[in-house]
Each structure stands twice: as structure tokens, then as C-alpha cells.
Coordinates of C-alpha atoms and ligand atoms in Angstrom, one line a residue:
Chain A
M368 CA 79.5 0.9 104.1
G369 CA 82.6 -0.1 102.3
I370 CA 85.6 2.1 101.7
K371 CA 84.4 2.9 98.1
E372 CA 81.0 4.0 99.1
L373 CA 82.4 6.1 102.0
L374 CA 84.9 7.8 99.7
S375 CA 82.3 8.5 97.0
Q376 CA 79.8 9.9 99.4
Y377 CA 82.1 11.7 101.9
G378 CA 85.4 12.1 99.9
D379 CA 85.0 15.9 99.5
Q380 CA 84.2 16.2 103.2
Y381 CA 87.2 14.2 104.2
I382 CA 89.4 16.5 102.1
S383 CA 87.9 19.6 103.7
A384 CA 88.1 18.0 107.1
L385 CA 91.8 17.3 106.5
F386 CA 92.4 21.0 105.6
T387 CA 90.5 22.1 108.8
T388 CA 92.7 19.8 110.9
W389 CA 95.8 21.2 109.2
K390 CA 94.6 24.7 109.7
L391 CA 93.9 24.2 113.4
T392 CA 97.2 22.4 113.8
F393 CA 99.2 25.2 112.1
F394 CA 97.6 28.0 114.0
A395 CA 97.6 26.2 117.3
F396 CA 101.2 25.3 117.0
A397 CA 102.2 28.8 115.9
I398 CA 100.4 30.3 119.0
A399 CA 101.8 27.6 121.3
F400 CA 105.3 28.3 120.0
V401 CA 105.1 32.0 120.6
I402 CA 103.6 31.5 124.1
G403 CA 106.1 28.8 124.8
V404 CA 109.0 31.1 124.0
I405 CA 107.6 34.0 126.1
V406 CA 106.9 31.7 129.0
T407 CA 110.4 30.3 128.8
V408 CA 112.0 33.7 128.8
M409 CA 109.9 34.6 131.9
R410 CA 111.0 31.4 133.6
I411 CA 114.7 32.3 133.2
S412 CA 114.2 36.0 133.8
P413 CA 115.7 37.7 136.9
V414 CA 112.3 39.0 137.9
K415 CA 110.8 36.6 140.5
P416 CA 107.1 37.3 139.9
L417 CA 107.5 36.6 136.2
R418 CA 109.3 33.3 137.1
I419 CA 106.5 32.3 139.5
F420 CA 103.8 33.2 137.0
A421 CA 105.5 31.2 134.2
E422 CA 106.1 28.1 136.4
F423 CA 102.5 28.3 137.4
Y424 CA 101.4 28.5 133.8
V425 CA 103.4 25.4 132.9
Q426 CA 102.2 23.4 135.9
I427 CA 98.6 24.2 135.1
F428 CA 98.6 23.6 131.4
R429 CA 100.9 20.6 131.4
N430 CA 98.5 18.8 133.7
I431 CA 95.0 19.8 132.6
P432 CA 93.1 17.5 130.2
G433 CA 92.4 19.1 126.9
A434 CA 88.7 18.2 127.0
S435 CA 88.3 19.9 130.4
L436 CA 90.0 23.1 129.2
L437 CA 87.7 23.1 126.1
M438 CA 84.6 22.7 128.3
V439 CA 85.7 25.6 130.4
L440 CA 86.2 27.8 127.3
V441 CA 82.9 26.8 125.8
Y442 CA 80.6 26.8 128.8
A443 CA 82.3 29.0 131.4
L444 CA 83.5 32.0 129.4
P445 CA 80.0 33.0 128.2
Y446 CA 79.2 33.6 131.9
L447 CA 81.9 36.2 131.8
D448 CA 80.3 37.7 128.7
V449 CA 83.1 36.4 126.6
L450 CA 81.6 34.7 123.5
L451 CA 84.1 32.9 121.3
S452 CA 83.4 30.8 118.2
Y453 CA 83.8 27.1 118.6
F454 CA 86.8 27.3 116.3
T455 CA 88.5 29.8 118.5
C456 CA 87.7 27.8 121.6
V457 CA 89.3 24.7 120.1
L458 CA 92.2 26.8 118.9
I459 CA 92.9 28.2 122.3
A460 CA 92.6 24.8 124.1
A461 CA 94.9 23.2 121.5
S462 CA 97.5 25.9 121.9
L463 CA 97.6 26.7 125.6
I464 CA 98.5 23.1 126.5
P465 CA 101.2 22.5 123.9
A466 CA 102.7 25.9 124.9
A467 CA 103.4 24.5 128.3
F468 CA 105.2 21.5 126.7
C469 CA 107.0 23.8 124.3
S470 CA 108.4 25.6 127.2
E471 CA 109.5 22.4 128.9
Y472 CA 111.4 21.4 125.8
L473 CA 113.0 24.8 125.4
M474 CA 114.1 24.6 129.1
A475 CA 115.7 21.3 128.4
G476 CA 117.5 22.9 125.5
I477 CA 118.6 25.8 127.6
N478 CA 120.0 23.4 130.2
T479 CA 122.4 22.1 127.6
I480 CA 124.0 25.5 127.0
G481 CA 126.1 25.8 130.1
T482 CA 126.8 28.8 132.2
G483 CA 130.2 29.4 130.6
Q484 CA 128.7 30.8 127.4
I485 CA 126.3 33.0 129.3
E486 CA 129.2 34.4 131.3
A487 CA 131.2 35.0 128.2
A488 CA 128.2 36.9 126.7
R489 CA 127.8 38.9 129.9
S490 CA 131.5 39.8 129.9
L491 CA 131.2 41.1 126.4
G492 CA 128.7 43.5 127.7
L493 CA 125.5 42.0 126.3
T494 CA 122.3 42.8 128.2
F495 CA 120.0 40.2 129.5
M496 CA 117.6 40.4 126.5
Q497 CA 120.5 40.4 124.0
I498 CA 121.8 37.2 125.6
I499 CA 118.4 35.7 125.4
R500 CA 118.0 36.6 121.8
R501 CA 121.5 35.9 120.5
V502 CA 122.7 33.0 122.6
V503 CA 120.0 31.3 124.6
I504 CA 116.9 31.0 122.4
P505 CA 118.8 30.1 119.2
Q506 CA 120.6 27.3 120.9
A507 CA 117.6 26.1 122.8
L508 CA 115.6 26.0 119.5
R509 CA 118.3 24.3 117.6
S510 CA 118.7 21.6 120.2
S511 CA 115.0 21.0 120.6
V512 CA 113.9 20.5 116.9
L513 CA 113.0 16.8 117.4
P514 CA 110.9 17.3 120.6
L515 CA 109.2 20.3 118.9
T516 CA 108.5 18.1 115.9
N517 CA 106.8 15.6 118.2
L518 CA 105.0 18.4 119.8
L519 CA 103.6 19.5 116.4
V520 CA 102.2 16.0 115.9
A521 CA 100.8 16.0 119.4
T522 CA 99.2 19.3 118.7
M523 CA 97.5 17.9 115.6
L524 CA 96.1 15.1 117.7
T525 CA 95.0 17.6 120.3
T526 CA 92.9 19.4 117.7
A527 CA 90.7 16.3 117.6
L528 CA 89.1 18.1 120.5
A529 CA 87.1 19.9 117.8
S530 CA 84.9 16.8 117.6
Q531 CA 83.6 17.6 121.0
V532 CA 81.8 20.7 119.8
P533 CA 79.5 21.3 116.8
M534 CA 82.2 23.0 114.8
N535 CA 81.7 23.9 111.2
P536 CA 83.6 23.0 109.0
R537 CA 84.4 19.7 110.8
D538 CA 87.8 18.4 111.5
L539 CA 88.9 14.8 110.7
T540 CA 87.7 13.3 114.0
G541 CA 84.5 15.4 114.0
L542 CA 83.7 14.1 110.5
V543 CA 84.1 10.5 111.6
A544 CA 81.7 11.2 114.5
H545 CA 79.3 12.8 112.1
I546 CA 79.4 10.0 109.6
N547 CA 78.9 7.4 112.3
T548 CA 75.8 9.1 113.6
H549 CA 74.2 9.3 110.1
A550 CA 75.4 6.1 108.4
V551 CA 77.2 2.9 109.4
G552 CA 80.7 3.9 108.6
G553 CA 82.1 1.8 111.4
V554 CA 85.8 1.2 111.7
T555 CA 86.4 2.1 108.0
A556 CA 85.3 5.7 108.5
F557 CA 87.7 6.0 111.3
L558 CA 90.5 4.2 109.3
I559 CA 90.4 6.8 106.5
S560 CA 90.9 9.7 108.9
A561 CA 93.5 7.8 110.9
L562 CA 95.4 7.3 107.7
M563 CA 95.3 11.0 107.0
Y564 CA 96.5 11.8 110.5
C565 CA 99.3 9.3 110.1
A566 CA 100.4 10.5 106.7
T567 CA 100.6 14.1 108.0
A568 CA 102.6 12.9 111.0
V569 CA 105.0 11.0 108.8
V570 CA 105.6 14.1 106.6
I571 CA 106.0 16.3 109.7
G572 CA 108.5 13.8 111.1
Q573 CA 110.5 13.7 107.9
I574 CA 110.7 17.5 107.7
G575 CA 111.7 17.7 111.4
N576 CA 114.5 15.2 111.0
R577 CA 115.8 17.1 108.0
I578 CA 115.7 20.4 109.9
D579 CA 117.4 18.8 112.9
R580 CA 120.2 17.5 110.8
K581 CA 120.8 20.9 109.3
V582 CA 120.7 23.0 112.5
R583 CA 122.0 20.6 115.1
I584 CA 124.8 22.1 117.2
L585 CA 128.1 20.3 117.2
R586 CA 129.4 20.0 120.7
Chain B
M1200 CA 144.9 64.5 145.0
P1201 CA 143.6 61.3 143.2
E1202 CA 140.1 62.6 143.7
K1203 CA 140.7 65.4 141.2
T1204 CA 141.8 63.2 138.4
I1205 CA 139.0 60.5 138.7
G1206 CA 137.5 59.7 135.4
T1207 CA 139.9 61.7 133.2
G1208 CA 141.6 58.6 131.8
S1209 CA 144.9 60.0 132.7
N1210 CA 147.9 57.7 132.8
D1211 CA 148.4 57.6 136.6
I1212 CA 144.9 56.2 137.2
P1213 CA 145.1 52.4 137.4
V1214 CA 143.0 50.6 134.7
I1215 CA 141.8 48.2 137.4
Q1216 CA 141.8 49.0 141.1
L1217 CA 140.4 47.0 144.0
K1218 CA 140.1 48.6 147.4
H1219 CA 139.5 46.5 150.4
V1220 CA 137.4 44.0 148.6
D1221 CA 135.7 41.3 150.7
K1222 CA 133.6 38.4 149.6
H1223 CA 131.9 35.4 151.2
F1224 CA 130.3 32.3 149.7
G1225 CA 128.0 31.6 152.6
S1226 CA 130.3 31.1 155.5
L1227 CA 133.4 30.8 153.4
H1228 CA 135.5 33.9 153.3
V1229 CA 136.9 33.7 149.8
L1230 CA 138.3 37.2 149.4
K1231 CA 139.8 38.9 152.4
D1232 CA 140.5 42.6 152.2
I1233 CA 141.9 42.5 148.7
S1234 CA 143.5 45.7 147.4
L1235 CA 145.4 45.8 144.2
S1236 CA 145.8 47.9 141.1
V1237 CA 146.8 47.2 137.6
K1238 CA 148.3 50.2 135.6
K1239 CA 148.0 50.7 131.9
G1240 CA 150.2 48.3 130.0
E1241 CA 151.0 46.2 133.1
V1242 CA 150.8 42.4 133.1
V1243 CA 149.9 41.2 136.5
V1244 CA 150.1 37.5 137.1
I1245 CA 148.2 35.9 140.0
I1246 CA 149.4 32.6 141.3
G1247 CA 148.4 30.5 144.3
P1248 CA 147.1 27.1 145.3
S1249 CA 143.8 25.7 144.3
G1250 CA 140.9 27.3 146.2
S1251 CA 142.8 30.4 147.1
G1252 CA 140.3 32.7 145.4
K1253 CA 142.0 33.5 142.2
S1254 CA 139.1 32.8 139.9
T1255 CA 136.7 34.6 142.2
L1256 CA 138.9 37.6 142.2
C1257 CA 138.9 37.7 138.4
R1258 CA 135.2 37.3 138.3
T1259 CA 134.5 40.1 140.7
I1260 CA 136.3 42.5 138.5
N1261 CA 133.9 41.8 135.8
R1262 CA 131.0 41.6 138.3
L1263 CA 130.3 38.0 137.3
E1264 CA 130.4 37.8 141.1
T1265 CA 129.2 40.5 143.4
I1266 CA 131.3 41.7 146.4
D1267 CA 130.2 42.2 150.0
S1268 CA 132.3 45.3 150.7
G1269 CA 135.1 47.4 149.2
E1270 CA 135.3 49.0 145.8
I1271 CA 136.2 48.1 142.3
L1272 CA 137.2 50.9 140.0
I1273 CA 137.8 50.7 136.3
E1274 CA 139.8 53.7 135.2
G1275 CA 138.6 55.4 138.4
V1276 CA 135.0 54.7 137.7
K1277 CA 133.1 52.5 140.2
M1278 CA 131.4 49.4 138.9
P1279 CA 127.7 50.0 138.9
Q1280 CA 125.4 47.5 140.6
E1281 CA 123.2 46.3 137.7
G1282 CA 121.6 47.1 134.4
K1283 CA 122.7 48.8 131.2
E1284 CA 125.4 50.8 132.9
L1285 CA 127.0 47.7 134.2
A1286 CA 126.9 46.0 130.8
R1287 CA 128.6 49.1 129.3
L1288 CA 131.4 49.1 131.8
R1289 CA 131.8 45.3 131.6
A1290 CA 132.3 45.6 127.8
Q1291 CA 135.5 47.5 128.6
I1292 CA 137.1 44.6 130.4
G1293 CA 137.7 41.5 128.4
M1294 CA 137.6 38.0 129.9
V1295 CA 139.2 34.8 128.7
F1296 CA 138.0 31.6 130.5
Q1297 CA 139.7 28.3 131.2
S1298 CA 137.0 26.5 129.1
F1299 CA 137.0 29.0 126.1
N1300 CA 133.2 29.4 126.3
L1301 CA 132.8 30.1 122.6
F1302 CA 129.1 30.3 121.4
A1303 CA 128.6 26.8 120.2
H1304 CA 125.9 27.7 117.6
K1305 CA 127.9 30.4 115.9
T1306 CA 130.7 30.2 113.4
I1307 CA 134.1 31.5 114.5
I1308 CA 133.7 34.8 112.7
D1309 CA 130.2 35.3 114.1
N1310 CA 131.6 34.6 117.6
V1311 CA 134.0 37.5 117.1
I1312 CA 131.5 40.0 115.6
L1313 CA 128.7 39.5 118.1
G1314 CA 130.0 41.9 120.7
P1315 CA 131.1 44.6 118.2
M1316 CA 127.7 44.5 116.5
D1317 CA 125.4 44.2 119.4
V1318 CA 127.3 46.2 122.0
L1319 CA 129.4 48.6 120.0
H1320 CA 126.8 48.9 117.3
K1321 CA 129.2 48.5 114.4
S1322 CA 128.0 47.4 111.0
R1323 CA 128.4 43.8 110.1
K1324 CA 130.8 44.7 107.3
E1325 CA 133.0 46.8 109.6
A1326 CA 132.9 44.2 112.4
K1327 CA 133.7 41.4 110.0
E1328 CA 136.7 43.2 108.5
E1329 CA 138.2 43.8 111.9
A1330 CA 137.4 40.3 113.1
M1331 CA 139.2 38.8 110.2
Q1332 CA 142.3 40.9 111.0
L1333 CA 142.1 39.7 114.6
L1334 CA 141.7 36.1 113.6
K1335 CA 144.7 36.5 111.4
R1336 CA 146.7 38.0 114.3
V1337 CA 145.9 34.9 116.5
G1338 CA 146.5 32.6 113.5
V1339 CA 143.0 31.1 113.0
D1340 CA 141.7 33.1 110.1
S1341 CA 141.5 30.0 108.0
Q1342 CA 138.9 28.6 110.4
A1343 CA 136.6 31.6 110.2
E1344 CA 133.6 29.7 108.8
K1345 CA 133.8 26.7 111.0
V1346 CA 132.0 26.2 114.3
P1347 CA 133.9 25.9 117.6
A1348 CA 133.5 22.2 118.0
Q1349 CA 135.5 21.7 114.8
L1350 CA 138.5 23.5 116.3
S1351 CA 141.2 22.2 118.6
G1352 CA 141.3 23.6 122.2
G1353 CA 144.2 25.8 121.4
Q1354 CA 142.5 27.3 118.4
Q1355 CA 139.3 27.8 120.3
Q1356 CA 141.2 29.7 123.1
R1357 CA 142.9 31.9 120.5
V1358 CA 139.5 32.7 119.0
A1359 CA 138.3 33.6 122.5
I1360 CA 141.2 36.0 122.8
A1361 CA 140.3 37.5 119.4
R1362 CA 136.7 37.8 120.6
S1363 CA 137.8 39.8 123.6
L1364 CA 140.1 42.0 121.5
A1365 CA 137.3 42.9 119.2
M1366 CA 135.8 44.9 122.0
H1367 CA 138.9 47.1 122.3
P1368 CA 139.0 46.4 126.0
K1369 CA 141.0 48.5 128.4
A1370 CA 142.2 45.3 130.0
I1371 CA 141.8 41.6 129.6
L1372 CA 141.4 39.1 132.5
F1373 CA 142.7 35.6 131.9
D1374 CA 141.5 32.8 134.2
E1375 CA 143.8 29.9 133.7
P1376 CA 143.6 30.2 129.9
T1377 CA 145.8 27.1 129.3
S1378 CA 144.7 24.8 132.0
A1379 CA 142.1 22.9 129.9
L1380 CA 144.6 22.5 127.0
D1381 CA 146.6 19.5 125.9
P1382 CA 150.3 20.2 126.6
E1383 CA 151.2 20.6 122.9
M1384 CA 148.7 23.5 122.5
I1385 CA 149.7 25.5 125.6
G1386 CA 152.5 27.2 123.7
E1387 CA 150.5 28.6 120.9
V1388 CA 148.1 30.3 123.4
L1389 CA 150.9 31.6 125.6
D1390 CA 152.6 33.0 122.4
V1391 CA 149.5 35.0 121.6
M1392 CA 149.4 36.3 125.1
T1393 CA 153.0 37.2 125.1
E1394 CA 152.6 39.1 121.9
L1395 CA 149.6 41.0 123.4
A1396 CA 151.7 41.9 126.4
R1397 CA 154.5 43.2 124.1
E1398 CA 152.0 45.4 122.3
G1399 CA 151.1 47.0 125.6
M1400 CA 147.8 45.3 126.5
T1401 CA 146.9 45.6 130.2
M1402 CA 146.4 42.1 131.5
L1403 CA 145.6 40.3 134.7
V1404 CA 146.5 36.6 134.3
V1405 CA 145.7 33.7 136.6
T1406 CA 148.0 30.9 135.6
H1407 CA 150.2 28.0 136.7
E1408 CA 152.6 28.6 133.8
M1409 CA 155.6 29.8 135.8
N1410 CA 157.8 30.4 132.8
F1411 CA 155.2 32.7 131.3
A1412 CA 155.0 34.6 134.6
R1413 CA 158.8 34.9 134.7
R1414 CA 159.1 36.1 131.2
V1415 CA 156.1 38.3 130.8
A1416 CA 154.8 39.5 134.1
S1417 CA 155.4 43.1 135.3
R1418 CA 154.4 41.9 138.8
V1419 CA 153.5 38.6 140.4
I1420 CA 150.8 38.4 143.1
F1421 CA 150.7 35.4 145.3
M1422 CA 147.4 34.5 146.9
D1423 CA 146.5 32.0 149.5
G1424 CA 143.3 31.5 151.6
G1425 CA 141.6 34.5 150.1
S1426 CA 144.4 37.0 150.9
I1427 CA 147.2 38.5 148.9
I1428 CA 150.3 37.1 150.7
E1429 CA 153.0 38.6 148.5
E1430 CA 153.4 41.0 145.6
N1431 CA 156.7 41.5 143.8
T1432 CA 158.5 41.6 140.5
P1433 CA 158.8 38.1 139.0
D1434 CA 162.6 38.0 139.5
E1435 CA 162.3 38.8 143.2
F1436 CA 159.3 36.6 143.7
F1437 CA 160.7 33.5 142.1
S1438 CA 164.3 33.8 143.4
H1439 CA 163.6 35.3 146.9
P1440 CA 160.0 34.5 148.0
K1441 CA 159.5 36.3 151.3
S1442 CA 156.7 34.3 152.9
Q1443 CA 156.8 30.7 154.0
R1444 CA 153.6 30.0 152.1
A1445 CA 155.0 31.2 148.8
Q1446 CA 158.1 29.2 149.4
D1447 CA 156.1 26.1 150.1
F1448 CA 153.9 26.7 147.0
L1449 CA 156.9 27.2 144.7
N1450 CA 158.5 24.1 146.1
S1451 CA 155.3 22.1 145.6
I1452 CA 155.1 23.0 141.9
K1453 CA 158.8 22.4 141.3
D1454 CA 158.2 18.7 142.3
H1455 CA 155.9 18.2 139.3
Ligands
ATP1969 N1 129.8 29.8 143.3 C1 130.4 29.3 144.5 N2 129.7 29.0 145.6 C2 130.3 28.6 146.7 N3 131.7 28.4 146.8 C3 132.4 28.7 145.8 C4 131.9 29.2 144.5 N4 132.9 29.4 143.7 C5 134.0 29.2 144.3 N5 133.7 28.7 145.6 C6 134.8 28.4 146.6 O1 135.5 29.5 146.9 C7 136.9 29.2 147.0 C8 137.7 29.9 146.0 O2 137.4 29.5 144.7 P1 138.2 29.9 143.4 O3 137.6 29.3 142.3 O4 138.2 31.4 143.4 O5 139.6 29.4 143.7 P2 140.9 29.4 142.7 O6 142.0 30.0 143.4 O7 140.5 29.9 141.3 O8 141.2 27.8 142.6 P3 141.6 26.9 141.3 O9 143.1 27.1 141.2 O10 141.2 25.5 141.7 O11 140.9 27.4 140.1 C9 137.0 27.7 146.9 O12 137.0 27.1 148.2 C10 135.7 27.3 146.1 O13 135.3 26.0 146.5
MG1970 MG1 140.2 29.0 139.4

């Protein structure tokens, strides 16, 4: 099939698959971000069990392949009487892993702050949580905009895990797999979705650059 | 007799009092049986060679370092171990660091109002008005909307002093506030400190600026090897140092 036939026959489905990918990406990243921040606060907290738990989390999810995690969620959880929709399973897999990386980037951002500012905050009488909220997290976030932008793109690519399960509606990669089992879309079918991934990534990158320039901390 | 007056805030109670404070870093004995007190309105200058424990002493008063034994009292109240109570007492003692330590992501004015808003629970408006007055007092009010990196070292240190003042501290600790500054900026910071002293602020100052010590100090404390070797009025100390170590130290800095 040529590109014209593909588009006339599957155009609508490509659009809806693009939206599904966007939706997965958005929610997965939002969840990853929240978990990433929480895990990071645990990693720098004075409470040792929290630190150990958080380090453990990062080590596990930074190193587990997405497909394996998805398989666990889809096939193992039902044995524990936990039944999740395929969408939810993909969403969880595509957020737990980026959350670990999110925490790594935030830790790198935190390491640029320097103990002096923390001591200044302590001597003003701020409590641990106030220092985290007012000094540590804002600076960590502002100095990790670019890595977090890359993480957002990586999260989008991770959502292609959705093609591994019979999810409805399909995501971009799932659609290509579907087309190729029903017709001979070949490389072209893949190219269309690849283009959509790329275009999204470029836009994300641009926005990230702009935000970075705005919030970057002068040192 | 002092037992009775503890916590009443009366004038005879020292603002800062250390009783037999000891501290080790591993096997290194950094503070050896340190006892000292700073009364209201006093300016106590600590001098001594590098590594003698001056910074550590300052930091223990604010509990940025813990101590092994002894007591530290702020207006007769013992520093608590940890938690909210510690934060509350800490807020009453200001600290100015060698490296300024302004919050890099916040504007100058936001640096100054953070403490008053988050710790003293003032409204933004009230905190801001007072912060502007303080910035004016230290001469950097025109820089209020800039971020620290846009200011010179001297300006940053003056902001750090204003940030401390905004908490209405009972005393301010200065740990070599001019040591990181280019020579031409040292004066502007010392001027602000001199002015503060004139206005009656209680201050504990670690410094190598002997002229400042001579002019402003109520008392000079000479430390070496973790101990207080000598304590005297600036006149007496600089003209008739009693100990050999103080004499050697004063000679060594004269050569520079
Ligand atoms: N966190 C630490 N861990 C281990 N040793 C430390 C620590 N901080 C300081 N020391 C050591 O304790 C001793 C006293 O240090 P301190 O910084 O109090 O000296 P100082 O009088 O302020 O010196 P300087 O004039 O160089 O600032 C030094 O030998 C120093 O190396
Ligand atoms: Mg020092």
C-alpha cells in the first residue's frame, strides 16, 4: 500500500492513535513526576528506612525492562485478584520507570545547590519540609528542565509498550502492528507513526528549551 | 541565684552562653572545654589561626553542628536537640556566612522575606515593606528585584545581613563575613557591621580584620587548637597579649 491509500483508509485511526499516545504520555509523565518528587524527598530525608526504600525503588525501576514490568502487571496481578484494564497496566508501567529516572535527574539538580544555602535556610529557622519546598525542590526543578524534557520524550516512547497488549483504542505503535497484520502497510505504515512521534518530540523539545531559558538559575 | 532568673529575658542573662562545650570530629578534638558568654549589646570578636575551631564554635551555637558535651544556652534557654523547637530557637540567632549563601533561585527581596513569611508567619505585604527598609539600610534597595548572581560579593553579603536582620534575631553570628570578598568590597560590609554594633546588636564575629576588632569589639577572644587561650578588651589584647601563642599569632599577621 502506498502512503495515499494508507492515509485514506487509516487516516482517522492514525489521528485517534496519536491522541491515545498523547494521552498515555501526559498521564504517565504526570504520575512519574509526582512519584519522582516524592521518591526524591524520601531519598534526602533524615529517616533512614525512607531513604533505603526510595533507593531501592530507583534501583529496581531504573533497571527493569518496560516490557517485563508490563507482563508482570498484565499476567501476575490477576493472580492477586487485582484486575486492571490494559490501559491502566500500560499507564502504570510507563510511569513507574520514568519516575525512577525523574528522581535521578532531580537528585542531580539537588547536588548543584550546595550545603551553604541549606545551612542558611536552617539558620533562618525553616523546618526540613519548608527547606524542601522553598529551596531544594524549586532549584532542583529549575536546573533539571532539559533532562525532564528528554524524560517526557522517553516516556512517550515507553508508551509504545501499549502495542504489546490488545488495548482499545490503539496507540501509534499498536496501530502500525494492527495495520501490518491486516494489510501490507510495510515500512510506510511505520513511517507515518514515526513522523508523528518525531513531530511531537520536536515540539516538546522546543517548549522545554523555552522553559529552561526562562527559569534557568544564574550562578 | 542565676537559676531563678532563667528564661525571664532579664538583662543580666547572657544572650549566648556556652558552658564547658566539647566537640570532636572523629578523633580530632575541635572544641575543648569552651565556656564563653555574650551579653546583650556586646560585640565579641573571635580570632585565631586557621583550624583553631572558630567556625565550628559559631556553628554549634546555631546547632549546625552538634556538641558532645556541655551546654549552649540562648537567653538562658538550652538549645533543644531536634525538631520544631530547635528551628524556633535557631530563628532567634542570625548567621552570616563567609560565602553569603543567598538562595540562588530567589530575587533579593524574596531572599529577605522568606524567613519572616515562613517562620514568623508575616503577610507578604508586611514582610516586603520591612525587607525594603532593611535593604535600604544596607544600601542595596535598588537591587531588590535582581537575583544574587547579578550582585557583587559585597552587595550579596549585605543582603545576607539584611536577611538575618529580618528575623529580628537576639544575636547575629558572623563567620569570616569578608574573607571571600575582593579587597575593595570589604569596607562596605564592615561599615554595615559597625553600624549594627553602634545600634546595639549583639554580635559574635569571627574575622581576620584586626582594625574592625580594635574599633568595634567589646571583647576579643583568641582561640588556638580548639581552646580559648585568651580573652580581653581589644586595647589590652592587641597591645599586651598575655600568651605566647597570641603574641606569635599577632606577629604572624603583622608580617602580611
Ligand atoms: N565537618 C568536618 N569534619 C571533620 N573535620 C572538620 C569538619 N569541619 C571542620 N573540621 C576540622 O576541624 C578543625 C577546626 O575547623 P574550623 O573550620 O572550625 O576552623 P577555623 O578556626 O574556622 O579555621 P579557618 O580560619 O580556616 O576557617 C579543622 O582541623 C578542620 O579541618
Ligand atoms: Mg572558619
